[in-house]
mmCIF file with all atom_site columns, C-alpha atoms in Angstrom:
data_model
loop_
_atom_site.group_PDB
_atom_site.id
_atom_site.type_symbol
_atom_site.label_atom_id
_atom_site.label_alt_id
_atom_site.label_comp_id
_atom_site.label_asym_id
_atom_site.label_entity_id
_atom_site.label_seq_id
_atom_site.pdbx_PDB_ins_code
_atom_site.Cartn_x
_atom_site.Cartn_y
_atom_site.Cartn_z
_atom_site.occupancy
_atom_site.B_iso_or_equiv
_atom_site.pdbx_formal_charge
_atom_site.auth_seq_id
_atom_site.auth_comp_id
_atom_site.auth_asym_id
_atom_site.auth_atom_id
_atom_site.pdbx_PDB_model_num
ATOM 1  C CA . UNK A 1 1  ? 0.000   0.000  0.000   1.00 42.00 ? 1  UNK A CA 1
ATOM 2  C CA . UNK A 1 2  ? 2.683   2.426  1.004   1.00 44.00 ? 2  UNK A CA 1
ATOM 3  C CA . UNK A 1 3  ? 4.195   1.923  -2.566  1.00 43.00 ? 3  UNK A CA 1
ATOM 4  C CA . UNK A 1 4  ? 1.425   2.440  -4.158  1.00 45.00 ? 4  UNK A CA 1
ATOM 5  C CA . UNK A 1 5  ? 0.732   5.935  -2.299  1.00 47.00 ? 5  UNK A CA 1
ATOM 6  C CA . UNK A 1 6  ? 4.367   6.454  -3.418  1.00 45.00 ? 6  UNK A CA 1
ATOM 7  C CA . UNK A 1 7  ? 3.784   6.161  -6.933  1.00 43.00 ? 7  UNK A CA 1
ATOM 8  C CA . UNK A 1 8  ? 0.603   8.198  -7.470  1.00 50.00 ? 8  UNK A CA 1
ATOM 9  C CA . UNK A 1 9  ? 2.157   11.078 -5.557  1.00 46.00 ? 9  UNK A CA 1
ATOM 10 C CA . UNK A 1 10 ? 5.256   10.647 -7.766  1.00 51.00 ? 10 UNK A CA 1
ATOM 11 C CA . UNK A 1 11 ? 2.880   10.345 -10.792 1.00 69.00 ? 11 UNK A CA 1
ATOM 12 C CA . UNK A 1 12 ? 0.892   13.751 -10.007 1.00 80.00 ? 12 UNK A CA 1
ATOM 13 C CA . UNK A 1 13 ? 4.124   15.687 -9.492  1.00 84.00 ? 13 UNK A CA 1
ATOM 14 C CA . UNK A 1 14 ? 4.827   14.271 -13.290 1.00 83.00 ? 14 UNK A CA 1
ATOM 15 C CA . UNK A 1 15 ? 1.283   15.627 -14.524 1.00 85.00 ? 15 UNK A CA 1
ATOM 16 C CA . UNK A 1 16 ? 1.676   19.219 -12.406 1.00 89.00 ? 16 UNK A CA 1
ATOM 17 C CA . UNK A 1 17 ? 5.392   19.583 -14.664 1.00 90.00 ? 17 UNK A CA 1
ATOM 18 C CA . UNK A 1 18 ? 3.848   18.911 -17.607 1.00 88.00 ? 18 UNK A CA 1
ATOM 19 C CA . UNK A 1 19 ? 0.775   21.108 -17.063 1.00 92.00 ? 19 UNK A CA 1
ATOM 20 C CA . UNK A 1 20 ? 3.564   23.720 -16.566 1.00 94.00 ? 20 UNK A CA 1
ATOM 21 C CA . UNK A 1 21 ? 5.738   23.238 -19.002 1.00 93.00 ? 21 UNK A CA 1
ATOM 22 C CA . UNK A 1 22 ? 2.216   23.506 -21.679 1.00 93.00 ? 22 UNK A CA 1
ATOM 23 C CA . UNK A 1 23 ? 1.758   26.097 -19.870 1.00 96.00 ? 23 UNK A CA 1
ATOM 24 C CA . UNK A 1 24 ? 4.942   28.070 -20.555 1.00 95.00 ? 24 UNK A CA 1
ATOM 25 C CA . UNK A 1 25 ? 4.849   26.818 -23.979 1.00 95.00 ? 25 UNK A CA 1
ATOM 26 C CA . UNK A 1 26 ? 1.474   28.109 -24.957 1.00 96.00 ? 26 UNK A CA 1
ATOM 27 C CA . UNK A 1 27 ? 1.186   31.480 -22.820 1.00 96.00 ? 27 UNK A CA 1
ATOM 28 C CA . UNK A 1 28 ? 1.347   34.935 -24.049 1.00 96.00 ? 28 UNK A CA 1
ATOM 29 C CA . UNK A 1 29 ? 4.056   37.433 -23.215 1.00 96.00 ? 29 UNK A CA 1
ATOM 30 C CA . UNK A 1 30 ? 2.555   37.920 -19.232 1.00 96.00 ? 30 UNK A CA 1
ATOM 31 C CA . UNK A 1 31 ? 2.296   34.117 -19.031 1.00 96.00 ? 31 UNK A CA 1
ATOM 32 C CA . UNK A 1 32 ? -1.276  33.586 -18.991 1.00 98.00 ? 32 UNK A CA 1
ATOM 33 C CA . UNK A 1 33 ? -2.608  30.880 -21.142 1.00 97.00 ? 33 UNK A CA 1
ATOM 34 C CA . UNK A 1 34 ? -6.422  29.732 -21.510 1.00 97.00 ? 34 UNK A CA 1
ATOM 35 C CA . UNK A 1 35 ? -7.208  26.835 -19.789 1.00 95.00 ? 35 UNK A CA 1
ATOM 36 C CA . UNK A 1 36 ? -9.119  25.282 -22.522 1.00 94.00 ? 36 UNK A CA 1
ATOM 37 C CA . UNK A 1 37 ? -6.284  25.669 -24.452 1.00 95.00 ? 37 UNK A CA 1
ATOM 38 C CA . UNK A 1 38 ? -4.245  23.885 -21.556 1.00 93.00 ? 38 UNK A CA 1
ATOM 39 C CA . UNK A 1 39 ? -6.649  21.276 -21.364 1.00 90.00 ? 39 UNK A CA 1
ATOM 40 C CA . UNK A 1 40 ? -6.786  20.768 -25.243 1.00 90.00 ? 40 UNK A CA 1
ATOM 41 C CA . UNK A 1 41 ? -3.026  20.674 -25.196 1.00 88.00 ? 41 UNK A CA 1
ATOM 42 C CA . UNK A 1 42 ? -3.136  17.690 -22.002 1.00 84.00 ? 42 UNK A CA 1
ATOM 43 C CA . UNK A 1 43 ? -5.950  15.577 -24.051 1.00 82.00 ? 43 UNK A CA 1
ATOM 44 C CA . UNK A 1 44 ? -3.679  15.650 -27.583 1.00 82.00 ? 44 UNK A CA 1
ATOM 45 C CA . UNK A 1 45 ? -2.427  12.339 -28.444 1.00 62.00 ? 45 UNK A CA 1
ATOM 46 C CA . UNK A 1 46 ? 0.785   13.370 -28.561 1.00 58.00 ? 46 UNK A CA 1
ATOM 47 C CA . UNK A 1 47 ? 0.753   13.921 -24.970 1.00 64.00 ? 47 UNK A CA 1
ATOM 48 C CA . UNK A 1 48 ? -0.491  10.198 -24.003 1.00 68.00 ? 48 UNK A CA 1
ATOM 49 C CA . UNK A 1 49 ? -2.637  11.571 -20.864 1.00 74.00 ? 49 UNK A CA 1
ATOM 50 C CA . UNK A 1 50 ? -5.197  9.093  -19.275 1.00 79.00 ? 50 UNK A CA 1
ATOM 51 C CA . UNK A 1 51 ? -6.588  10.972 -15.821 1.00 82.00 ? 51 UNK A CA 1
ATOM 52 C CA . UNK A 1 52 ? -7.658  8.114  -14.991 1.00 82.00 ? 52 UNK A CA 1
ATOM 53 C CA . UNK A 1 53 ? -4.204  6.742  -14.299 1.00 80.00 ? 53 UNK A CA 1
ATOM 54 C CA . UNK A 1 54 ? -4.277  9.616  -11.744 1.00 80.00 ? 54 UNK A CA 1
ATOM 55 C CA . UNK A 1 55 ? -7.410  8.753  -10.279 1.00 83.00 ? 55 UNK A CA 1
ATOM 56 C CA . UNK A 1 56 ? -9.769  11.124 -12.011 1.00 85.00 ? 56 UNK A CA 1
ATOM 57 C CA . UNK A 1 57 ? -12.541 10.689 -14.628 1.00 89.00 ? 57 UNK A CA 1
ATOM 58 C CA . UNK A 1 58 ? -12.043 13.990 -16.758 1.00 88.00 ? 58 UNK A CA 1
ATOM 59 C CA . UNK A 1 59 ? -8.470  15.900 -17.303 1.00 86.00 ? 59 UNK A CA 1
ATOM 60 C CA . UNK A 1 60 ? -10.606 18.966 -15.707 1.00 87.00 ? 60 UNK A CA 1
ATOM 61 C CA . UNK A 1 61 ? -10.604 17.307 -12.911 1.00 90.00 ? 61 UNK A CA 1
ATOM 62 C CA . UNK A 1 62 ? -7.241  16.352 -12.502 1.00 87.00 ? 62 UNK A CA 1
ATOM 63 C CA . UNK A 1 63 ? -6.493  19.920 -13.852 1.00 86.00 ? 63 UNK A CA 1
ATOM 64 C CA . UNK A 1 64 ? -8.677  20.986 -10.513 1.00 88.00 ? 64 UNK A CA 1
ATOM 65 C CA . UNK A 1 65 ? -6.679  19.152 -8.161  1.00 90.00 ? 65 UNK A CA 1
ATOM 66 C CA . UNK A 1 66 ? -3.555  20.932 -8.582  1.00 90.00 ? 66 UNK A CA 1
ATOM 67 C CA . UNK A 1 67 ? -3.524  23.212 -5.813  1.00 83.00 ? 67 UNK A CA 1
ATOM 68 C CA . UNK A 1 68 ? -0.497  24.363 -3.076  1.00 77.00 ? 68 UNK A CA 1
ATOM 69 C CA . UNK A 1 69 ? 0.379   27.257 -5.018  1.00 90.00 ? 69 UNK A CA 1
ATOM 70 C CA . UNK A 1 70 ? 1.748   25.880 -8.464  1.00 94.00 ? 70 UNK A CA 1
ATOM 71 C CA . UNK A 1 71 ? -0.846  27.792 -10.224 1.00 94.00 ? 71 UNK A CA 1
ATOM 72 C CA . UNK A 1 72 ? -2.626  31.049 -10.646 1.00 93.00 ? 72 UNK A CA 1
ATOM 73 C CA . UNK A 1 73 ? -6.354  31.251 -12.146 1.00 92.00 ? 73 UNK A CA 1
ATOM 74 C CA . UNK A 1 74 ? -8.169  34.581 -13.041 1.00 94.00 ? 74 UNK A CA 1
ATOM 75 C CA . UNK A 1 75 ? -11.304 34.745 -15.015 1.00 94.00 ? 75 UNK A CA 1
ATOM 76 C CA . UNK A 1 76 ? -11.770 37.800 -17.805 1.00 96.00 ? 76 UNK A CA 1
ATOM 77 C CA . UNK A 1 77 ? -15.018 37.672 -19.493 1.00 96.00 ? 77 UNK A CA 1
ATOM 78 C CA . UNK A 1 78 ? -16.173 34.071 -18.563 1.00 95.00 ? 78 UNK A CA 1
ATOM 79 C CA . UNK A 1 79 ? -12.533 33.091 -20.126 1.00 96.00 ? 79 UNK A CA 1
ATOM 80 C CA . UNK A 1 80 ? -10.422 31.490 -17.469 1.00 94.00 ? 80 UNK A CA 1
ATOM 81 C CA . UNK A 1 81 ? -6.645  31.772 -17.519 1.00 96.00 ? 81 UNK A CA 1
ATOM 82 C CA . UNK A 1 82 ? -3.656  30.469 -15.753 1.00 95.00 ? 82 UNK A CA 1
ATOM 83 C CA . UNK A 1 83 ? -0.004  30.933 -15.362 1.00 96.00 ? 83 UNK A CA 1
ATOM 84 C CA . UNK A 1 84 ? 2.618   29.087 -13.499 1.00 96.00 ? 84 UNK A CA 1
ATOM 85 C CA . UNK A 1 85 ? 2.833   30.737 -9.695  1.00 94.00 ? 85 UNK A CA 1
ATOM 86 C CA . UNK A 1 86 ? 5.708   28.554 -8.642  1.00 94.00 ? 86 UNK A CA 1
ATOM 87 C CA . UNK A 1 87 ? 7.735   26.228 -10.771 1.00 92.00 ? 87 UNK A CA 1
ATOM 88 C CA . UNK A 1 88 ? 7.914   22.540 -8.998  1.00 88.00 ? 88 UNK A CA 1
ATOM 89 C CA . UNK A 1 89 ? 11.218  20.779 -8.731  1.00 85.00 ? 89 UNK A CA 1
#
């Protein structure tokens, strides 16, 4: 069990760096990017993301779930954006 716990942690860290790095790949000059974009970007098939191998049914959700500072959100317009706060390690 402990393993397991081990892995999925070590998994999520995996799928917060690559949210930021589509993130800083696909932002505009303040580094703000849509988050449909984002989301678009996490669902290509170049990508290879299944949320459900981190225990979510929809990559909006698992998009959600990041939380402890990594990201910013703001809404303009009904448009949400978001933007890397802190970079993880």
């Amino acid at each position: 069990m402990k393993s397991q716990l081990f892995v999925r942690k070590r998994s999520f860290s995996f799928f917060v760096k690559s949210v930021q790095n589509v993130i800083s790949e696909i932002s505009n000059k303040e580094g703000w990017a849509k988050v449909d974009l984002i989301i678009e970007a996490l669902e290509a098939e170049d990508f290879d993301f299944n949320p459900l191998n981190y225990g979510f049914n929809t990559t909006n959700e698992a998009f959600d779930a990041i939380h402890g500072g990594w990201l910013e959100f703001k809404e303009v317009k009904k448009t949400k954006y978001v933007k890397v706060n802190k970079v993880m390690p």
